mmCIF file of C-alpha atoms in Angstrom:
data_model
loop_
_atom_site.group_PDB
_atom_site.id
_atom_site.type_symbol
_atom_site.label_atom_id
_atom_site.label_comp_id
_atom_site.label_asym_id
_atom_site.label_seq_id
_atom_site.Cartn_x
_atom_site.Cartn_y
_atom_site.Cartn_z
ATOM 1 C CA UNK K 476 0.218 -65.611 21.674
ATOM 2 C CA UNK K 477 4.072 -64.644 21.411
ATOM 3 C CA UNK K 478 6.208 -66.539 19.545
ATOM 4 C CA UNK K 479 10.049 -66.540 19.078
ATOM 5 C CA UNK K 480 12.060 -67.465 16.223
ATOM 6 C CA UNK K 481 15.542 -68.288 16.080
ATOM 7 C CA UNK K 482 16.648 -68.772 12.065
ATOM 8 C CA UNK K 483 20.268 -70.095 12.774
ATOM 9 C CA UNK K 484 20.674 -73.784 14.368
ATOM 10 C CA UNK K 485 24.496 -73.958 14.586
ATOM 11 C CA UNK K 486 27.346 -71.231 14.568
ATOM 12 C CA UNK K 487 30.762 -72.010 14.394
ATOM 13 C CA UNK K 488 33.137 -69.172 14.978
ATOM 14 C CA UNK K 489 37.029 -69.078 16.035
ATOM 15 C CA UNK K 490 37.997 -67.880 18.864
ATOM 16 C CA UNK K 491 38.462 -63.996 18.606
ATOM 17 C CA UNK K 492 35.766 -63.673 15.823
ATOM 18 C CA UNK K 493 32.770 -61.725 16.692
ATOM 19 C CA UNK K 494 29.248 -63.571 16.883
ATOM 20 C CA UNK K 495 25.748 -62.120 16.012
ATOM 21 C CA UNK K 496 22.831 -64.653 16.994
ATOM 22 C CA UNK K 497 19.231 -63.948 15.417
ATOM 23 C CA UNK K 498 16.388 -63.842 17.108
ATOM 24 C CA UNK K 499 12.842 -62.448 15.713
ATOM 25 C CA UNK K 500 9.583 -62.187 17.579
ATOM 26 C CA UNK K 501 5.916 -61.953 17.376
ATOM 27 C CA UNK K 502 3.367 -60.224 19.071
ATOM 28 C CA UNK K 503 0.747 -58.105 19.080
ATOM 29 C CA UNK K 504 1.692 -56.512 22.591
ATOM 30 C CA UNK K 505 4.204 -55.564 25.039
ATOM 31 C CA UNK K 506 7.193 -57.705 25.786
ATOM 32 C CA UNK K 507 10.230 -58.074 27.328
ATOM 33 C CA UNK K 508 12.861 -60.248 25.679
ATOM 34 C CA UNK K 509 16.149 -62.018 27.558
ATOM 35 C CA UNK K 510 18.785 -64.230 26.475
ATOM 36 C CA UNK K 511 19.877 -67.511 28.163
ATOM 37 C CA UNK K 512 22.595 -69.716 27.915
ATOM 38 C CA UNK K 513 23.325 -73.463 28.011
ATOM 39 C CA UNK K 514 26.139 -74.902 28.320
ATOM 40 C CA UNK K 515 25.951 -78.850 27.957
ATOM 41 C CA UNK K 516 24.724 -80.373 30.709
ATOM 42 C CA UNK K 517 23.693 -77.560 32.715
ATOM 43 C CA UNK K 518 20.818 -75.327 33.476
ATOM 44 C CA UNK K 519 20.128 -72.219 31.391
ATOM 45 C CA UNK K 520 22.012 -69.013 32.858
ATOM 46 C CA UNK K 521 20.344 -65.563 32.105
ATOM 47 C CA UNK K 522 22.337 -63.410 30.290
ATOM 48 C CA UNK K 523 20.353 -60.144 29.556
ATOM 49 C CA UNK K 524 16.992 -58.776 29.050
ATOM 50 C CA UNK K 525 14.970 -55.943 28.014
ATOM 51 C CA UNK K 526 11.641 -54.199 29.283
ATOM 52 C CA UNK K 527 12.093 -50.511 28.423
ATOM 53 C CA UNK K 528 14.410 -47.821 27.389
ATOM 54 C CA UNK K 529 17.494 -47.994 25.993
ATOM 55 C CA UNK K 530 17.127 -50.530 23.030
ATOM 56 C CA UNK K 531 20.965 -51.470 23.308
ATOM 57 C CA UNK K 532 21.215 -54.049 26.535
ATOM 58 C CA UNK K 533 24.672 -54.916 27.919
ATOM 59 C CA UNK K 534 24.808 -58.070 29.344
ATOM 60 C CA UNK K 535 27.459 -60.482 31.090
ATOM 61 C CA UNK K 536 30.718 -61.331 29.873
ATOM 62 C CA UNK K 537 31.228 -58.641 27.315
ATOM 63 C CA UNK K 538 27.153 -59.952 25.852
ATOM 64 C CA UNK K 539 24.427 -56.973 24.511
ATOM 65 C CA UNK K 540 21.683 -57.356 22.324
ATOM 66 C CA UNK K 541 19.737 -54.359 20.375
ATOM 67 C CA UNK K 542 16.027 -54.718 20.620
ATOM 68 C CA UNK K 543 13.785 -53.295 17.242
ATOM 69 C CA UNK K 544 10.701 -52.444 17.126
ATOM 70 C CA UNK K 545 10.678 -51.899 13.725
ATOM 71 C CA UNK K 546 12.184 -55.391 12.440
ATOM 72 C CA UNK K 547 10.715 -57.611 15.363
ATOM 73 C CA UNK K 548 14.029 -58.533 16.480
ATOM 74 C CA UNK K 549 16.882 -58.545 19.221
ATOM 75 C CA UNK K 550 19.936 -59.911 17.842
ATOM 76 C CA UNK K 551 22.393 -60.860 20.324
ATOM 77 C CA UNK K 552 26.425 -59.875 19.503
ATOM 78 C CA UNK K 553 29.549 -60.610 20.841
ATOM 79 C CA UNK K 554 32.342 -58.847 19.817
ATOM 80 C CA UNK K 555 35.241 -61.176 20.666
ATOM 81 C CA UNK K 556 34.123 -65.005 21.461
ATOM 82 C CA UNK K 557 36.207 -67.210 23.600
ATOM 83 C CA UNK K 558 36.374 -71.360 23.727
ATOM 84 C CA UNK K 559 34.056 -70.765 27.098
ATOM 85 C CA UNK K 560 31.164 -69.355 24.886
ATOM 86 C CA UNK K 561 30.574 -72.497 23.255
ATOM 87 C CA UNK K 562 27.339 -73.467 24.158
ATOM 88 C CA UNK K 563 23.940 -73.170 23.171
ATOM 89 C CA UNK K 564 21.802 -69.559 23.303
ATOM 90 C CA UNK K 565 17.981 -69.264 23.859
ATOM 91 C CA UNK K 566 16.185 -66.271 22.748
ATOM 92 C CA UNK K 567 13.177 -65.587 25.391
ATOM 93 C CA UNK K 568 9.683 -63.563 24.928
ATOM 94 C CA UNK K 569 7.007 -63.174 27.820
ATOM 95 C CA UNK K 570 4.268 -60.702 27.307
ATOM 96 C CA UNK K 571 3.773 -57.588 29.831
ATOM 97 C CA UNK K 572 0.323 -58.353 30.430
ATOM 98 C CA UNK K 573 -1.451 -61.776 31.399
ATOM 99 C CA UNK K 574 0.580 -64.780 31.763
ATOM 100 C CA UNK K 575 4.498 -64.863 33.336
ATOM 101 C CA UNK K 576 5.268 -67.771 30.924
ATOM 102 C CA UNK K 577 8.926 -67.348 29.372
ATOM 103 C CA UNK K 578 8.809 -68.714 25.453
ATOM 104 C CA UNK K 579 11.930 -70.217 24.144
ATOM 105 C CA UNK K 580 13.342 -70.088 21.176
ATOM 106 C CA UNK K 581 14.111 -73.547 19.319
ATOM 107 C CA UNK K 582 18.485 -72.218 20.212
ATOM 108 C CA UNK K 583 21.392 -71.683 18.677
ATOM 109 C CA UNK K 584 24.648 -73.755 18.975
ATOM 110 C CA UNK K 585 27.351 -71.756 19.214
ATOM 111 C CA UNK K 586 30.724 -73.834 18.517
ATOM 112 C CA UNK K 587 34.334 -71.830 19.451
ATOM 113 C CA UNK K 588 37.100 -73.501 17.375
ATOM 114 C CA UNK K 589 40.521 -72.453 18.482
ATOM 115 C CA UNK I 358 24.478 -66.650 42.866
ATOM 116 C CA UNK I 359 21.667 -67.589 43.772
ATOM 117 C CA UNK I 360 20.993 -71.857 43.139
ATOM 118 C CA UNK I 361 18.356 -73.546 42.484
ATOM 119 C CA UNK I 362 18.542 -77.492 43.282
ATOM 120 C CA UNK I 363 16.883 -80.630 41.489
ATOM 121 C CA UNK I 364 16.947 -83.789 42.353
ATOM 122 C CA UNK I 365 17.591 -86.533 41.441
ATOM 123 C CA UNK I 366 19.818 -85.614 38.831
ATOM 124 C CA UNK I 367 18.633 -88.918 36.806
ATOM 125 C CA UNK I 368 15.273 -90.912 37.511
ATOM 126 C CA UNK I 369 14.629 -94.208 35.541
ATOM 127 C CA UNK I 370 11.513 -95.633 36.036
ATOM 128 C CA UNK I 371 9.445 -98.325 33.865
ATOM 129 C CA UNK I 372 6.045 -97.215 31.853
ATOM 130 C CA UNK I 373 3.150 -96.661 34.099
ATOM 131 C CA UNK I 374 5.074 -95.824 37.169
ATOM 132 C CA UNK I 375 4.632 -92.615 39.101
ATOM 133 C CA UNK I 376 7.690 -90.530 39.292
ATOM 134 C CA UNK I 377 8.407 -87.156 41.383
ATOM 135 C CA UNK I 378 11.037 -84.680 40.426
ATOM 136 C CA UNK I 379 12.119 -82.256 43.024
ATOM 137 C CA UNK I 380 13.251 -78.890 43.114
ATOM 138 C CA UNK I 381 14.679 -76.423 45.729
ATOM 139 C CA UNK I 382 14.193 -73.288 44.851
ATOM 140 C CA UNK I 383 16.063 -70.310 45.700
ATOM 141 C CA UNK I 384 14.832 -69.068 48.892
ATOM 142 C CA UNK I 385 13.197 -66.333 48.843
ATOM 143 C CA UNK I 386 11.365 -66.708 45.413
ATOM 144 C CA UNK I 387 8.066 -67.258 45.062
ATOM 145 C CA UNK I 388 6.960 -67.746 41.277
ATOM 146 C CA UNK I 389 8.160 -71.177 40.584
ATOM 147 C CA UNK I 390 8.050 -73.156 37.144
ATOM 148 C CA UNK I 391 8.779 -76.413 35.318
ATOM 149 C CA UNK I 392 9.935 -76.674 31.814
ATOM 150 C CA UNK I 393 10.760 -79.677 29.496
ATOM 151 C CA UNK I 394 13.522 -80.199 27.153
ATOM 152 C CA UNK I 395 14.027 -83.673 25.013
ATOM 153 C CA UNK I 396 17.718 -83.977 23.994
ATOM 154 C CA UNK I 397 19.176 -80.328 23.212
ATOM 155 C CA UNK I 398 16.220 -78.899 21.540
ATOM 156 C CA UNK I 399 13.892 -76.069 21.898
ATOM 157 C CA UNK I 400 12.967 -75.166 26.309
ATOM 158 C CA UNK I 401 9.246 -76.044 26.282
ATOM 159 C CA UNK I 402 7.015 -74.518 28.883
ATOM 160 C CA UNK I 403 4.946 -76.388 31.297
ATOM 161 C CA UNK I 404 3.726 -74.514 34.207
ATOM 162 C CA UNK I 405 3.977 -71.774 36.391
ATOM 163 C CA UNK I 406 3.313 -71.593 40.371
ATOM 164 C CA UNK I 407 2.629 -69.293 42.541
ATOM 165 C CA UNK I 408 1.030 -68.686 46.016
ATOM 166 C CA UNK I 409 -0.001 -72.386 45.770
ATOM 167 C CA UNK I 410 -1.830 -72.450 42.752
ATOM 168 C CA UNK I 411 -0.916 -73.124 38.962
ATOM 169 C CA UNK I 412 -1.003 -69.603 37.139
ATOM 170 C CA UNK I 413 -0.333 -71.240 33.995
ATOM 171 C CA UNK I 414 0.373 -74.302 31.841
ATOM 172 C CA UNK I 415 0.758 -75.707 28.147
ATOM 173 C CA UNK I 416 -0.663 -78.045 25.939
ATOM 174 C CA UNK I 417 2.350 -80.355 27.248
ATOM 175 C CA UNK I 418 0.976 -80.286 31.253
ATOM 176 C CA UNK I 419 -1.058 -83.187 30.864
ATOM 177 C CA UNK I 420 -3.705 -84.722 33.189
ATOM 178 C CA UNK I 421 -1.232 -87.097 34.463
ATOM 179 C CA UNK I 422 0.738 -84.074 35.525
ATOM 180 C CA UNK I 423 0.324 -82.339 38.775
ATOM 181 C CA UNK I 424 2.515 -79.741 40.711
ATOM 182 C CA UNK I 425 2.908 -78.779 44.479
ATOM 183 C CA UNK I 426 4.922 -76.883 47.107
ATOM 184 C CA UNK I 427 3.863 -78.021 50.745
ATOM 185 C CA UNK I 428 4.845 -75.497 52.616
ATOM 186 C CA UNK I 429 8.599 -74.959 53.497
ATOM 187 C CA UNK I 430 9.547 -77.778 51.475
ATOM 188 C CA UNK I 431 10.216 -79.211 47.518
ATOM 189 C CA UNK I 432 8.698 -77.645 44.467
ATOM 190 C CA UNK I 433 7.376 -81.348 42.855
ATOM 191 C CA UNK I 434 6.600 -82.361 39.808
ATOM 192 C CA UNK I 435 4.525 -85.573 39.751
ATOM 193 C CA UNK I 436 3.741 -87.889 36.774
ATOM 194 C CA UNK I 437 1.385 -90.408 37.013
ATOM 195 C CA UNK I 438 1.549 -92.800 35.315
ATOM 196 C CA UNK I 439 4.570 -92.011 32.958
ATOM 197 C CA UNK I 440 4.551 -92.854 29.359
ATOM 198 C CA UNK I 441 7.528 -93.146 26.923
ATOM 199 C CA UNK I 442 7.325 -89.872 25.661
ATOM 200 C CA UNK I 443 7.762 -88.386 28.972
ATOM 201 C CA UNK I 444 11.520 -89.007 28.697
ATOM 202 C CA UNK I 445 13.400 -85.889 28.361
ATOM 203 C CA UNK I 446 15.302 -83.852 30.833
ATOM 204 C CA UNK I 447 12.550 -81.708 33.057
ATOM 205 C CA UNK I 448 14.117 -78.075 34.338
ATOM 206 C CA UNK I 449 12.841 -76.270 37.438
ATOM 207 C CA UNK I 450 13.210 -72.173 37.665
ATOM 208 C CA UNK I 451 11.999 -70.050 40.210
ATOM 209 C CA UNK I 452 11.960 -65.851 40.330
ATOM 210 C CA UNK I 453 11.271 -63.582 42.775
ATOM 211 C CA UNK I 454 8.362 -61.915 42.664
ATOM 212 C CA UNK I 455 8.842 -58.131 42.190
ATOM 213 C CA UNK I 456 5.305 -57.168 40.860
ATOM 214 C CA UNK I 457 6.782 -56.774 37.579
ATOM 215 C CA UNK I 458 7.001 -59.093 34.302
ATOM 216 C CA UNK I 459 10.542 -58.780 33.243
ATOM 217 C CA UNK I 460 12.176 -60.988 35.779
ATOM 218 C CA UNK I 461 14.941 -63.210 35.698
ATOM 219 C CA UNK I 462 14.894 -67.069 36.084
ATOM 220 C CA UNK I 463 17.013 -68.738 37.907
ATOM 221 C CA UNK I 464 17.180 -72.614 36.532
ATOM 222 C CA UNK I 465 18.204 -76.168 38.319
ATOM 223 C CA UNK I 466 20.555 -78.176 36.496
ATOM 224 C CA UNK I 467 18.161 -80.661 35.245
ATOM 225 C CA UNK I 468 16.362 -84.081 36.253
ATOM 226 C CA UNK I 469 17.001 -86.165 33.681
ATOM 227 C CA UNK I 470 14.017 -88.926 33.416
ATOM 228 C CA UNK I 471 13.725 -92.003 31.420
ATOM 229 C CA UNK I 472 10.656 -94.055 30.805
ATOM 230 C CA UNK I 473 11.617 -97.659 29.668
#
């Protein structure tokens, strides 16, 4: 079973800062990993994922996230928020094989102060 | 892009009642799910749906739980009977199905139910 941890619940940044959201995994087999996000009130929005290749995944609105192998892990980074990234991020983690299901994350609250 | 459609937006219904949430997915997907989330936490899995049968579900998909997508019309989720801890706003994705596993879901903006 794959399982998907993300350590921070709340982020507050100011506008302009950049923003690194953690997100670990586990699982014996292949994955691929995305990244959603919620603003309040709304439906989740994909932002990126990754399946193969390049371990460095560029994503909407100036988004990417690096995928490891070797630390279980595909941090998400943003190198200069805005007020519109407030809102809050899932981590994702289906396995390649079996079952479609997409695993959340428990999200991470991002707060842009001005 | 591409939309995906639930309604009602908010359902309020008394313990024991049935309820159906609806969702119109986009188009031309065919993988269709439902997932659960109870004020701002974690996304929980439900189900999955595809060529009219449930691929998968959680410990969450209870008995009273059912799914269904007559053809040409509303991906449903039906409840019955509802209990209290059934409240929580219910999301509906679908995805296309390319044959691969890393697709993209495309979500509805929420049903939110409560059970008084």
């Amino acid at each position: 079973t794959q399982t998907v941890s993300q350590s921070d619940a709340h982020v507050t940044v100011f506008e302009g800062d950049s923003v690194e959201l953690r997100c670990n995994y586990s699982y014996g087999g292949s994955i691929y990993l995305s990244w959603y996000i919620q603003h309040h009130g709304r439906g989740l929005q994909f932002l990126l994922k990754y399946y193969s290749g390049n371990p460095v995944v560029q994503g909407v609105n100036g988004f990417k996230a690096e995928f490891s192998k070797s630390d279980s892990s595909f941090h998400l980074r943003k190198a200069s928020v805005h007020w519109s990234d407030s809102a809050v991020y899932f981590c994702a983690v289906s396995a390649t094989q079996g079952g479609r299901a997409l695993i959340f994350g428990t999200g991470t609250t991002v707060s842009v102060s001005p | 892009g591409p939309k995906v459609l639930q309604i009602p937006s908010h359902q309020i219904i008394d313990m024991g009642q049935m309820v159906t949430l609806n969702c119109d997915p986009v188009s031309n997907h065919l993988y269709f799910y439902w997932y659960k989330q109870i004020l701002g936490q974690q996304m929980e899995f439900l189900v999955n749906f595809y060529n009219g049968k449930v691929m998968e579900k959680s410990k969450l998909f209870k008995d009273q739980f059912s799914v269904e997508r007559p053809d040409g019309s509303y991906f449903t989720l039906k409840i019955q009977p509802t209990a209290l801890e059934d409240s929580a706003v219910y999301f509906c994705a679908s995805s296309p199905w390319g044959g691969g596993r890393a697709e993209t879901l495309y979500f509805g903006s929420g049903t939110r139910l409560t059970v008084l």
